[in-house]
mmCIF file of C-alpha atoms (C1' of nucleotides) in Angstrom:
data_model
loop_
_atom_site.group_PDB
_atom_site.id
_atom_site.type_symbol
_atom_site.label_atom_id
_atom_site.label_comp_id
_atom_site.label_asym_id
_atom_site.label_seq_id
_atom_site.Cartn_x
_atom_site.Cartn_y
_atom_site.Cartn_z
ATOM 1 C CA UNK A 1298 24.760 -18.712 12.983
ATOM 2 C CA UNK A 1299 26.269 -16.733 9.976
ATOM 3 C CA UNK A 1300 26.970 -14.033 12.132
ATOM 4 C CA UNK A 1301 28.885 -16.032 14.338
ATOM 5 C CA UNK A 1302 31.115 -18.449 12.115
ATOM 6 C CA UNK A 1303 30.446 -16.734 8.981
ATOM 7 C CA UNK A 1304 28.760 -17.880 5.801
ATOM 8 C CA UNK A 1305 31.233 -20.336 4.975
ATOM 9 C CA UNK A 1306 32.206 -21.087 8.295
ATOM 10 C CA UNK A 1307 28.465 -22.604 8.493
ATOM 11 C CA UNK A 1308 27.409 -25.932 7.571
ATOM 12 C CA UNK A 1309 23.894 -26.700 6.517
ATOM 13 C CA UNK A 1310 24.390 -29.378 9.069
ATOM 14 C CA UNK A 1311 24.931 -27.043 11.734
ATOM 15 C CA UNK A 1312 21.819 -25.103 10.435
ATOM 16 C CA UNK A 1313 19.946 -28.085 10.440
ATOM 17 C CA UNK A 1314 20.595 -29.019 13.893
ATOM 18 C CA UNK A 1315 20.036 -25.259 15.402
ATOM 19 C CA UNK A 1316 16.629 -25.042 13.776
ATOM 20 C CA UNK A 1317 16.083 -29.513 15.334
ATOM 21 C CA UNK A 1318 15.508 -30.786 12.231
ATOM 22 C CA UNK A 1319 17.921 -33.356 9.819
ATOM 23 C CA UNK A 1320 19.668 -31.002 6.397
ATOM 24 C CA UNK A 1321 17.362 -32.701 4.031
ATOM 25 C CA UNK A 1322 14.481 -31.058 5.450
ATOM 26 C CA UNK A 1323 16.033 -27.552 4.901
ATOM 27 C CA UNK A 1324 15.689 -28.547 1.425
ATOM 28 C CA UNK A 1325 12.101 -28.361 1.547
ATOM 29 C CA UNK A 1326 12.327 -24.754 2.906
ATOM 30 C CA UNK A 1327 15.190 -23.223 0.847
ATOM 31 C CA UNK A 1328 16.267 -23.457 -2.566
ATOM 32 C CA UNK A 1329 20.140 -23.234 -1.712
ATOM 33 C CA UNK A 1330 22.733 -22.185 1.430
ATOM 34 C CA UNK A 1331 23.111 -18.863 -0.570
ATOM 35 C CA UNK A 1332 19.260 -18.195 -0.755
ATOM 36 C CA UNK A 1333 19.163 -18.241 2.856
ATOM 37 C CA UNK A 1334 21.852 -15.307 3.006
ATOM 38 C CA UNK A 1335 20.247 -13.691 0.023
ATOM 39 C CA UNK A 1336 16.758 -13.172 1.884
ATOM 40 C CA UNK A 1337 18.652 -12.136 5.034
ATOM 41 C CA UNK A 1338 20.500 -9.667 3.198
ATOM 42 C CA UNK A 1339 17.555 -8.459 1.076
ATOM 43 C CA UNK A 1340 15.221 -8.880 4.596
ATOM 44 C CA UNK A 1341 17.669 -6.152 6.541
ATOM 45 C CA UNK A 1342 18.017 -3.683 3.632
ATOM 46 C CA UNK A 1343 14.271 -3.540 3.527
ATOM 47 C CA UNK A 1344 13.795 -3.704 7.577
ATOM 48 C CA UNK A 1345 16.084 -0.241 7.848
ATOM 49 C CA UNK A 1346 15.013 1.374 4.478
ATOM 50 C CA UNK A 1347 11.696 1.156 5.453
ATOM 51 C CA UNK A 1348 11.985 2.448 9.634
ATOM 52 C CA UNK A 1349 14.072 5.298 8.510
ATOM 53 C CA UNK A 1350 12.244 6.575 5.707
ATOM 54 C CA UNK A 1351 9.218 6.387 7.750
ATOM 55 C CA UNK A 1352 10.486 7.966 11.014
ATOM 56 C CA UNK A 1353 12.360 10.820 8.773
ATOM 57 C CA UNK A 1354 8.748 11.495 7.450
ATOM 58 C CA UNK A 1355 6.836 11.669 10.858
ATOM 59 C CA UNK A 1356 9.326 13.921 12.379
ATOM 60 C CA UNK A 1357 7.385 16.886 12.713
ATOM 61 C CA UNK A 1358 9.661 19.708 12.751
ATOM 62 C CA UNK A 1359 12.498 19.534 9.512
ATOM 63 C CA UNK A 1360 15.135 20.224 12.627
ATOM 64 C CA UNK A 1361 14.618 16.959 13.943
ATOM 65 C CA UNK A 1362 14.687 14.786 10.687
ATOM 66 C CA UNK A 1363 18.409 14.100 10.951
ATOM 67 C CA UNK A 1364 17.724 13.013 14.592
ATOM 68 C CA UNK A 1365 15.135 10.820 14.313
ATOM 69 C CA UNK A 1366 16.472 8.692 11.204
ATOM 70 C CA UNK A 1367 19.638 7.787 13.331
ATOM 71 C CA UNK A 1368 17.353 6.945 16.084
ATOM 72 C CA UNK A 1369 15.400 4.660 14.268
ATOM 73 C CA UNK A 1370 18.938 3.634 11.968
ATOM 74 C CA UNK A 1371 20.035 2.430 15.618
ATOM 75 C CA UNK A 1372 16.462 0.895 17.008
ATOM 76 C CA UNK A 1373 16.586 -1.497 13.911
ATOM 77 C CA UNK A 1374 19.929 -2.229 13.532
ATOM 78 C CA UNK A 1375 20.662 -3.461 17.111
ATOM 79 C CA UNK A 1376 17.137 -4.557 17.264
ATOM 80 C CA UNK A 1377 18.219 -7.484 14.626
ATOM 81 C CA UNK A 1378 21.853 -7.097 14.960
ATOM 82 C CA UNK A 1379 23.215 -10.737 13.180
ATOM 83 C CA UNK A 1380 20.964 -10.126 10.404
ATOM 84 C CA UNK A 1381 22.405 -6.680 9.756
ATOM 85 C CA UNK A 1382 26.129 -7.706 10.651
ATOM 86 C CA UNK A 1383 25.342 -10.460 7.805
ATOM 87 C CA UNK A 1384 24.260 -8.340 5.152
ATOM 88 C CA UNK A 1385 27.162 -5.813 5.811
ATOM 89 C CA UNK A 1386 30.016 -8.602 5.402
ATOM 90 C CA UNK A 1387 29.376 -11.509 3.885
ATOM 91 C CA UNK A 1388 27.192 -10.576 0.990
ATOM 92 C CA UNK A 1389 30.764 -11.034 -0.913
ATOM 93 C CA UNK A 1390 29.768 -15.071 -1.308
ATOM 94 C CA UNK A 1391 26.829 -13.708 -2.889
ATOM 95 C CA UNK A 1392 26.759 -14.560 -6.949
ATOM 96 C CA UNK A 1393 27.712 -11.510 -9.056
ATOM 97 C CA UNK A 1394 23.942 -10.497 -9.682
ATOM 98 C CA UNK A 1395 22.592 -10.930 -6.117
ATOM 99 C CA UNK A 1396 25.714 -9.145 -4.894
ATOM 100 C CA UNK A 1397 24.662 -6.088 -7.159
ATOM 101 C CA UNK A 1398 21.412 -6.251 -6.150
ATOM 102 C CA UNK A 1399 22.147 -6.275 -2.432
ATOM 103 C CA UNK A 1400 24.855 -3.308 -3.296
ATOM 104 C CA UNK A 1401 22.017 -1.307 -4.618
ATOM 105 C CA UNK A 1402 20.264 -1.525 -1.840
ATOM 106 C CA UNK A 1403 22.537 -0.388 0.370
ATOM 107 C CA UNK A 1404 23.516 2.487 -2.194
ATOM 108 C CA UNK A 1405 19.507 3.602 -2.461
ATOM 109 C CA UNK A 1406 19.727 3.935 1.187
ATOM 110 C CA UNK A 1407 22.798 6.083 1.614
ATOM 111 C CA UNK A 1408 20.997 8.523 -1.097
ATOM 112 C CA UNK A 1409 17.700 8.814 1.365
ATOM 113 C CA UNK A 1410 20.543 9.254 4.019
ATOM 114 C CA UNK A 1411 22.506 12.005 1.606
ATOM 115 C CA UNK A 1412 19.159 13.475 0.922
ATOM 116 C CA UNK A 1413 18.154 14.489 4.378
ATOM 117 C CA UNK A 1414 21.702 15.847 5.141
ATOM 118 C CA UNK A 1415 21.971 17.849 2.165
ATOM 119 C CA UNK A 1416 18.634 19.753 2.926
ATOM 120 C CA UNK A 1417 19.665 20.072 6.649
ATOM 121 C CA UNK A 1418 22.852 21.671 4.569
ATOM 122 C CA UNK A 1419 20.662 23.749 2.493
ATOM 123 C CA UNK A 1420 18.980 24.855 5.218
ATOM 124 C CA UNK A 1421 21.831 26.096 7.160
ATOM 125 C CA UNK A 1422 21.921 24.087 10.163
ATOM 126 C CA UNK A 1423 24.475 21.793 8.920
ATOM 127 C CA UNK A 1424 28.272 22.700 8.217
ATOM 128 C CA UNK A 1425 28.611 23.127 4.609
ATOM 129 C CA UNK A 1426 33.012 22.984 4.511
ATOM 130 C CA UNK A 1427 32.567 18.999 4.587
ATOM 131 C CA UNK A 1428 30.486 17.677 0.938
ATOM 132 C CA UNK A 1429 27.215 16.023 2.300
ATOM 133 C CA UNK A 1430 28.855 12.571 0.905
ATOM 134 C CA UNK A 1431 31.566 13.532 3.015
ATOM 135 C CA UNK A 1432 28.856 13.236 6.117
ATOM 136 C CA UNK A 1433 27.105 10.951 4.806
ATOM 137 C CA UNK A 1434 29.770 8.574 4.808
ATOM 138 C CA UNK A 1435 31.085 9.826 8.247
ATOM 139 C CA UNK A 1436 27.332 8.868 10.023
ATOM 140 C CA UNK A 1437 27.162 5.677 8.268
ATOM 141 C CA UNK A 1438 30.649 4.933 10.116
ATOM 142 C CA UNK A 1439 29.634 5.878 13.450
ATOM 143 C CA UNK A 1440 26.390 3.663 13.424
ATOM 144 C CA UNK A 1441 27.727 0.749 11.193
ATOM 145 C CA UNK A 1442 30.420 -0.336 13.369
ATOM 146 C CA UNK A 1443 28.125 -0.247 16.349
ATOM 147 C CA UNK A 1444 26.470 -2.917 15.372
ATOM 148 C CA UNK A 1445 29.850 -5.129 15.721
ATOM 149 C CA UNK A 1446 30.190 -4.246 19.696
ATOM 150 C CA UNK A 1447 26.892 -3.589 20.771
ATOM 151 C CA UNK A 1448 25.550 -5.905 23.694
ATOM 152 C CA UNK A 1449 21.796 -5.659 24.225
ATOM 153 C CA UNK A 1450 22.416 -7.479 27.530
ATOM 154 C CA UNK A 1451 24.455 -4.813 28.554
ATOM 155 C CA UNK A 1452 24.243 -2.051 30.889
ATOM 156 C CA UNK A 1453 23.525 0.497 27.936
ATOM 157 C CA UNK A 1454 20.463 0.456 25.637
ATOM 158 C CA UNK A 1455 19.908 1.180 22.580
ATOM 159 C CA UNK A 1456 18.060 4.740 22.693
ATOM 160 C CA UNK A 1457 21.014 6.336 24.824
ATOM 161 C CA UNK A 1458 23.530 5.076 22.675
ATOM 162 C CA UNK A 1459 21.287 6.201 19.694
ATOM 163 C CA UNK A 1460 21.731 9.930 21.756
ATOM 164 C CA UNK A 1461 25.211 9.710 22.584
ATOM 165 C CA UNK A 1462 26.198 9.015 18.373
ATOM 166 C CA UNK A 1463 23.561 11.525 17.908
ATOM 167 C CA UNK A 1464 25.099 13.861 19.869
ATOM 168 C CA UNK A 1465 27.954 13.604 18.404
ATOM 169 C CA UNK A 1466 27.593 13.696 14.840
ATOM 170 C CA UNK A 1467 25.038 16.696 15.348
ATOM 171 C CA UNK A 1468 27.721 18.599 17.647
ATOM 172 C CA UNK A 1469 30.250 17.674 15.042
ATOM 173 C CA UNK A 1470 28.403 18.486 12.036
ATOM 174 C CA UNK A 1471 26.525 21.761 13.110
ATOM 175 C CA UNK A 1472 26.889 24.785 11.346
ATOM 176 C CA UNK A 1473 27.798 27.538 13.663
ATOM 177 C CA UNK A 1474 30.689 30.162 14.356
ATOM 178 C CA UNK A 1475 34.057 28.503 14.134
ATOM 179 C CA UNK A 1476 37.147 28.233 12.992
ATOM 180 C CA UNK B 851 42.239 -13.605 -0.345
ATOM 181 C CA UNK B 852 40.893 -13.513 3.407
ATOM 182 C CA UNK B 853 39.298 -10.534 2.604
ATOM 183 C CA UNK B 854 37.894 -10.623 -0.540
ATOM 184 C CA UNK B 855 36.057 -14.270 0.296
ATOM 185 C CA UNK B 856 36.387 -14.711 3.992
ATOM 186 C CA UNK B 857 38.862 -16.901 5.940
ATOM 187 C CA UNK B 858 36.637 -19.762 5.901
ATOM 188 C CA UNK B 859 35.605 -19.227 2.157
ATOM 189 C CA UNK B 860 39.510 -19.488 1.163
ATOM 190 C CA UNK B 861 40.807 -22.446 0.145
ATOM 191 C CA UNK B 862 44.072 -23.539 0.510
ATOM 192 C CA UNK B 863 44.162 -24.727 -3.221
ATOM 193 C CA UNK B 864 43.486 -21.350 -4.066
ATOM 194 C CA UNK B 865 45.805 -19.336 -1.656
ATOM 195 C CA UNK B 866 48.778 -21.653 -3.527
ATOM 196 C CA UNK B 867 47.010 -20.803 -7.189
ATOM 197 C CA UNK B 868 47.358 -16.860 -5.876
ATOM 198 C CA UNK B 869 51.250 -17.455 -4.748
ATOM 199 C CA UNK B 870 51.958 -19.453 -8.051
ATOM 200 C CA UNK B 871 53.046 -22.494 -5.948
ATOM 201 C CA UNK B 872 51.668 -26.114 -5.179
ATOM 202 C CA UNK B 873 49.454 -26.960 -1.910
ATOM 203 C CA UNK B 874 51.900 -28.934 -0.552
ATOM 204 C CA UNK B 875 54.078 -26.039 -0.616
ATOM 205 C CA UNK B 876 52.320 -23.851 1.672
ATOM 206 C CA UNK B 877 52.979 -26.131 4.673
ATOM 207 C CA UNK B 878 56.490 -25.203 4.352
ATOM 208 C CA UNK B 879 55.990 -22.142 5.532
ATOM 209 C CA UNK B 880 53.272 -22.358 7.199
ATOM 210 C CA UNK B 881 51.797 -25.180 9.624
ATOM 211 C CA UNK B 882 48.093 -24.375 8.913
ATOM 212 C CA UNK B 883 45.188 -22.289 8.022
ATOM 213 C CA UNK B 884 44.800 -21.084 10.468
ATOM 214 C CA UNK B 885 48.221 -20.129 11.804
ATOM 215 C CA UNK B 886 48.085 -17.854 9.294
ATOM 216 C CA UNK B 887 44.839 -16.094 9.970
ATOM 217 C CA UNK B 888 46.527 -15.852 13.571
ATOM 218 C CA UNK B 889 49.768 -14.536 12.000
ATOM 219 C CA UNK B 890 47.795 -11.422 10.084
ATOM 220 C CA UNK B 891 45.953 -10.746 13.072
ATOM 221 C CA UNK B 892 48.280 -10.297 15.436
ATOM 222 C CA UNK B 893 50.402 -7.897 12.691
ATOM 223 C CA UNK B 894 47.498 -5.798 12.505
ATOM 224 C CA UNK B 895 47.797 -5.267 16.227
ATOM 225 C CA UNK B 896 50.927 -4.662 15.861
ATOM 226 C CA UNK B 897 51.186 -2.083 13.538
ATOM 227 C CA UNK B 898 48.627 -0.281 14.673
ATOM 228 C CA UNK B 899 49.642 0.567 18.473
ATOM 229 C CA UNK B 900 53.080 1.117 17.609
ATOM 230 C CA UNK B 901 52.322 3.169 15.323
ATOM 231 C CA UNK B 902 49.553 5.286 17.297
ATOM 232 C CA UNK B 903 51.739 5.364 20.145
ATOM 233 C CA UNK B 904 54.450 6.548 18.249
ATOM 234 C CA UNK B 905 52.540 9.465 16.773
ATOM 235 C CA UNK B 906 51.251 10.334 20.052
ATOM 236 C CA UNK B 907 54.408 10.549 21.917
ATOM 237 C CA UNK B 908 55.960 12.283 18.891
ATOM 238 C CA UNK B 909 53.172 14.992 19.168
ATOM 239 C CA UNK B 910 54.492 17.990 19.863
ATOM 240 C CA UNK B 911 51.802 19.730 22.225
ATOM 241 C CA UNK B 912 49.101 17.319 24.388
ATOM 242 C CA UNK B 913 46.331 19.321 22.532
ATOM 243 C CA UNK B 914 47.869 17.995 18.750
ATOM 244 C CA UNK B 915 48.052 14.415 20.609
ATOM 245 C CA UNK B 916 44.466 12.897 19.392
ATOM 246 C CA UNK B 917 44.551 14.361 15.940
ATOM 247 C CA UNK B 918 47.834 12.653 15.636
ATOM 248 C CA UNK B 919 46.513 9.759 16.919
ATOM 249 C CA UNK B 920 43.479 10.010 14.638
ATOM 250 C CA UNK B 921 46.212 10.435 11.975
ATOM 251 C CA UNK B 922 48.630 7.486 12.242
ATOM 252 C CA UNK B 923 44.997 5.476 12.821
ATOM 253 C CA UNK B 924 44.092 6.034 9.679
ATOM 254 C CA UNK B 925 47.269 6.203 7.823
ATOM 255 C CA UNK B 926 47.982 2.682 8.632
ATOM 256 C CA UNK B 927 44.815 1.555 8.393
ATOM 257 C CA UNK B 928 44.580 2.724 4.966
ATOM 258 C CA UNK B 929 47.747 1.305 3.593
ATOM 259 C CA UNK B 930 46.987 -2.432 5.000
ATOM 260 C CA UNK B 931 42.870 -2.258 4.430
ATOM 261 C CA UNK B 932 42.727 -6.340 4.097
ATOM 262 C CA UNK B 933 45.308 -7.396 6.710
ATOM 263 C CA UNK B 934 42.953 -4.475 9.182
ATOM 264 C CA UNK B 935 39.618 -5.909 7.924
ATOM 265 C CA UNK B 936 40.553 -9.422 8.074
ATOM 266 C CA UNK B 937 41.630 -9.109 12.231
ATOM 267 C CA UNK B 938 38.592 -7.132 12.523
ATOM 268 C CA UNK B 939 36.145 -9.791 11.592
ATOM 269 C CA UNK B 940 37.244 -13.264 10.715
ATOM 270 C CA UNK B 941 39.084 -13.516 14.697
ATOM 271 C CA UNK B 942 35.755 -15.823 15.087
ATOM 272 C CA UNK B 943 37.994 -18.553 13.356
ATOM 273 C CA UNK B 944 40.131 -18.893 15.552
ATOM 274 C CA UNK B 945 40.657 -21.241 18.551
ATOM 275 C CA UNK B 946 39.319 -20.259 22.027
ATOM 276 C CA UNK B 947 42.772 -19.052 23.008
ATOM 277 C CA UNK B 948 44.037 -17.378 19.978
ATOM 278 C CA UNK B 949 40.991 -15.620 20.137
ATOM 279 C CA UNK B 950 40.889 -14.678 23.128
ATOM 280 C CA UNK B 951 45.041 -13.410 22.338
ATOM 281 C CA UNK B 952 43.282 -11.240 19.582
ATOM 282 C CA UNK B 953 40.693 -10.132 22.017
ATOM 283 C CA UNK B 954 43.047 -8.842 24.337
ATOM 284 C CA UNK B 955 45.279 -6.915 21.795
ATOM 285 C CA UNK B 956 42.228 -5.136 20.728
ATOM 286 C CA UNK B 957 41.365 -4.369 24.244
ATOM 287 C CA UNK B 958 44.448 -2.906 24.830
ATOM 288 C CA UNK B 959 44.482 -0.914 22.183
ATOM 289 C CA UNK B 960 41.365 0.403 23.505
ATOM 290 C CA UNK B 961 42.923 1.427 26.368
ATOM 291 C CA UNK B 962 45.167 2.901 24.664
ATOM 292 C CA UNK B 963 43.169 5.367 22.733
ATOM 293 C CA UNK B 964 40.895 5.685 26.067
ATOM 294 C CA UNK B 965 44.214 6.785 27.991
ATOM 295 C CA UNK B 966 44.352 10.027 25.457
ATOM 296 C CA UNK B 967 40.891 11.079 25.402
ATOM 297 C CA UNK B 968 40.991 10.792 29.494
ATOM 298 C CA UNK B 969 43.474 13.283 29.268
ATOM 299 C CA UNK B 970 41.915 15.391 27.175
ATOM 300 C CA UNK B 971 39.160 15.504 28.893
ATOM 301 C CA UNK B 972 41.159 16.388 32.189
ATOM 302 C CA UNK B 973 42.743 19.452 30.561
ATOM 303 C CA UNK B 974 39.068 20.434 29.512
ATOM 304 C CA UNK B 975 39.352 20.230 26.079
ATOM 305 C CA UNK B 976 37.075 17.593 25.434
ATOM 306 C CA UNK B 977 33.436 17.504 26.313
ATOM 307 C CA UNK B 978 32.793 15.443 29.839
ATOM 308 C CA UNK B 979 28.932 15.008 29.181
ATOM 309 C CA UNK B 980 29.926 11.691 27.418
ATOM 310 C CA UNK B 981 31.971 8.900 29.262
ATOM 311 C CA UNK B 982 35.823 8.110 27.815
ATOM 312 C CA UNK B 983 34.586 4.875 27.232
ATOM 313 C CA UNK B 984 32.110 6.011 25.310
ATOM 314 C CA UNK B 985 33.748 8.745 23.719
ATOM 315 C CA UNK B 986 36.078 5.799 22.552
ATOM 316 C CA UNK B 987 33.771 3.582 20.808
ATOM 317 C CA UNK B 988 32.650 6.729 18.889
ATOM 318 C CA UNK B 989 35.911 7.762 17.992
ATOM 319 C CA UNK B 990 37.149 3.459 16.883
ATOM 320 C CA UNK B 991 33.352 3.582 15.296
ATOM 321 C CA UNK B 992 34.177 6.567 12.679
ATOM 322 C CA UNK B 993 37.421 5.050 11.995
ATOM 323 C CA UNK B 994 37.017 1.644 12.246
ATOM 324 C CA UNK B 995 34.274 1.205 9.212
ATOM 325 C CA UNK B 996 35.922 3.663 6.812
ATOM 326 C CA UNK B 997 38.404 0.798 6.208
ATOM 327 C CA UNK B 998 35.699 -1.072 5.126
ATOM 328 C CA UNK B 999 34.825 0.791 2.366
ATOM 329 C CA UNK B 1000 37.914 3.234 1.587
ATOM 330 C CA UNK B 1001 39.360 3.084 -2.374
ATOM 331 C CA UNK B 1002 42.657 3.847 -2.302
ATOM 332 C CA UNK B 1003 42.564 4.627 -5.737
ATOM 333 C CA UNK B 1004 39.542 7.061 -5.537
ATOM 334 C CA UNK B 1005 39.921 10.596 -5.714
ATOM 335 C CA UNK B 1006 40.318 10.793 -1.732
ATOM 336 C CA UNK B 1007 43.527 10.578 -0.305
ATOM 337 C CA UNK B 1008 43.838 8.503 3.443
ATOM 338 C CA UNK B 1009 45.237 12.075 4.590
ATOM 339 C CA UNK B 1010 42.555 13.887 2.861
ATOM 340 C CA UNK B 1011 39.802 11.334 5.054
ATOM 341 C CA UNK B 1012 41.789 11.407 8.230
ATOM 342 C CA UNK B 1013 41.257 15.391 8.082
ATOM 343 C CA UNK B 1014 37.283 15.158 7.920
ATOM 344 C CA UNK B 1015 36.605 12.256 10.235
ATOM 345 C CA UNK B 1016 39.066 14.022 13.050
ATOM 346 C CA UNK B 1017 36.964 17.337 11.858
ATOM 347 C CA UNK B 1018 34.076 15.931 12.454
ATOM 348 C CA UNK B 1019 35.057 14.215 15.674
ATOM 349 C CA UNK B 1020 36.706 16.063 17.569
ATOM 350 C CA UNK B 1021 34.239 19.055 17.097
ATOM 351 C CA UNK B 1022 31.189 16.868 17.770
ATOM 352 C CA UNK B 1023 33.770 16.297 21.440
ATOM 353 C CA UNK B 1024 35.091 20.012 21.848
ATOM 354 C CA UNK B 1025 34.522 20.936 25.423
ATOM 355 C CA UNK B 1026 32.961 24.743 24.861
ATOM 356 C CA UNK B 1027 29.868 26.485 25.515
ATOM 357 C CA UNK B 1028 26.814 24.578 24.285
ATOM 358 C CA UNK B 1029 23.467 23.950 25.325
ATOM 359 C "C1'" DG C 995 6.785 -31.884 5.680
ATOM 360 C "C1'" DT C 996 10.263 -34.813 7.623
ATOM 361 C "C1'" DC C 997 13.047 -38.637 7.419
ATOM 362 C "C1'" DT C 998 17.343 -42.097 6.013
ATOM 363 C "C1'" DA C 999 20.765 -42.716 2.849
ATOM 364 C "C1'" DT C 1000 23.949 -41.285 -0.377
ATOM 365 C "C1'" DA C 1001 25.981 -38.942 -4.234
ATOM 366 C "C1'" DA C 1002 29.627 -35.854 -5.891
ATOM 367 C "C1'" DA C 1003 32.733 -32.437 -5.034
ATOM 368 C "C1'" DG C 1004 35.891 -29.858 -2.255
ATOM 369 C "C1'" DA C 1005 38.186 -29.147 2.051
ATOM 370 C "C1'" DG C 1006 42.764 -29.243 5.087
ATOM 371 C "C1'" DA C 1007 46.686 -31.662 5.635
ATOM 372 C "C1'" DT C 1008 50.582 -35.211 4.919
ATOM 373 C "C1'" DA C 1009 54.054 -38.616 2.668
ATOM 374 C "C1'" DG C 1010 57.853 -38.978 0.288
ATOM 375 C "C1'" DA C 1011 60.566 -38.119 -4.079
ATOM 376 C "C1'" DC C 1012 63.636 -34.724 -6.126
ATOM 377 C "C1'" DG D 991 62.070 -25.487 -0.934
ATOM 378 C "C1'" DT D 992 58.977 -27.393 -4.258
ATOM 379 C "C1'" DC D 993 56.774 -31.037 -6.398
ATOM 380 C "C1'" DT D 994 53.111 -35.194 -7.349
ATOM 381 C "C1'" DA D 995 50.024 -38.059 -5.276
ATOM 382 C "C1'" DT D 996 46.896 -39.192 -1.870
ATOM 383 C "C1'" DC D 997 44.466 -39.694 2.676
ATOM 384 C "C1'" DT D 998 40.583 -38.538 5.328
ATOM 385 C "C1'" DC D 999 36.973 -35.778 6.463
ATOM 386 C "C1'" DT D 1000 33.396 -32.453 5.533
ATOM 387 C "C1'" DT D 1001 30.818 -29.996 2.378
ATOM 388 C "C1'" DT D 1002 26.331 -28.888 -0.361
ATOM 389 C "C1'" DA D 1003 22.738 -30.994 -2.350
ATOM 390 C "C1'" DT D 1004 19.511 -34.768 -4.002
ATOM 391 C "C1'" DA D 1005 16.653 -39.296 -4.231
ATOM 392 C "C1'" DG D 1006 13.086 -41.543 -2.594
ATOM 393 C "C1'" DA D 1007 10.449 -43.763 1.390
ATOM 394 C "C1'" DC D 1008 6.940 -42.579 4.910
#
DNA sequence: GTCTATAAAGAGATAGAC
DNA sequence: GTCTATCTCTTTATAGAC
């Protein structure tokens, strides 16, 4: 519901009456309207901290570390695409301490995401002329936004589109003999 | 205000407080809340295809044309980052048909952009391995989050960004030898 | 754990004077 | 073109019975 009318766009009546149940009784459940949005935000930081750092570390060779955390980046995100769309825009009507937590979060993960380009840097398989925040910043783009468009009912899933940003960024980003 | 809090987390009491005038003074100008969200939206449409098609006519040889597209993307993008953001994600607001209206700008704009990179692909300087379509949402990906998180008063120019994202673009999309 | 009922505040919008 | 005052509806949240 918040991702499609927004935070404030959604009434706890409305919430109520998705989950078939009267607003009181959400009550019972949560504390307040921003609660909810604070666990969903804090729920989807965790969710793709957690698959990324995990699937960087089982890649077996260090060549295919970059690879496999946007794969599994992309497997979460447009697994659980409204809870990720949430977190990325409307943590704004979050109060001033929750909205510094949640940027944290989401600042701790771009470092594991700097970290792993860096070393493919240091390593020499990644163009160096571009600062790793520089790249950083660049993938996040490319697999952020996806999450806006993506439709899991359509005719493309969500391992080929995982390749064809891959493919990109990694073509993009190589380090070989040019100009 | 629409960006900072939302469309439906702005109040009209406070979108007066912000202009130094009374409520009742808004609806001079305006006949409702959501006129205006309509209003800003359809501006950022409007800036932004003239201005890409502008810069891509005005580009001197076909093989400059998507880096000046890339350019005048981001240049304009940069210098109206809330009236961008806000058409980007609070269209939801609006009424079936004024939706839709937004919908179709954005589509076309698509089109737009998908029109150049067809071409390019034609004349064999961009890779063929990846659909235009898809090749699009790449390219709108990279671009279209940076506004999202851009400072204008950082110590990155808009020119400065353009640069890497095109850099990183279009030699992730360079047709030449690769595996 | 869910309900009915309601409190208290804030929302968008309008009337009508100046 | 701007103001004060107000209407009407919706909002989040709570009280208290079952």
């Amino acid at each position: 519901l918040f991702r499609q009318k927004g935070y404030a766009g959604s009434s706890t009546r409305e919430l109520a009456q998705l989950l078939g149940v009267q607003k009181a009784t959400l009550y019972h459940h949560i504390r307040s309207k921003e609660d909810l949005l604070f666990e969903i935000s804090m729920n989807s930081l965790r969710d793709i901290t957690s698959a990324v750092t995990a699937a960087t570390e089982a890649a077996g060779r260090p060549e295919d570390r970059l690879q496999a955390m946007i794969d599994a980046h992309m497997r979460v995100a447009l697994r659980d695409q409204d809870m990720h769309i949430t977190m990325l825009i409307e943590l704004r009507a979050l109060s001033p301490e929750r909205h510094a937590q949640v940027l944290a979060g989401r600042d701790e993960y771009e470092r594991l995401v700097r970290g792993v380009i860096k070393r493919e840097q240091a390593a020499g398989r990644l163009r160096t002329d571009i600062s790793a925040a520089n790249l950083t910043l660049s993938l996040l783009n490319l697999l952020n936004w996806t999450i806006f468009w993506f439709k899991p009912e359509g005719n493309q899933s969500a391992a080929e589109l995982a390749d064809i940003l891959s493919s990109v960024f990694l073509d993009g980003t190589r380090q070989q003999g040019k100009t």
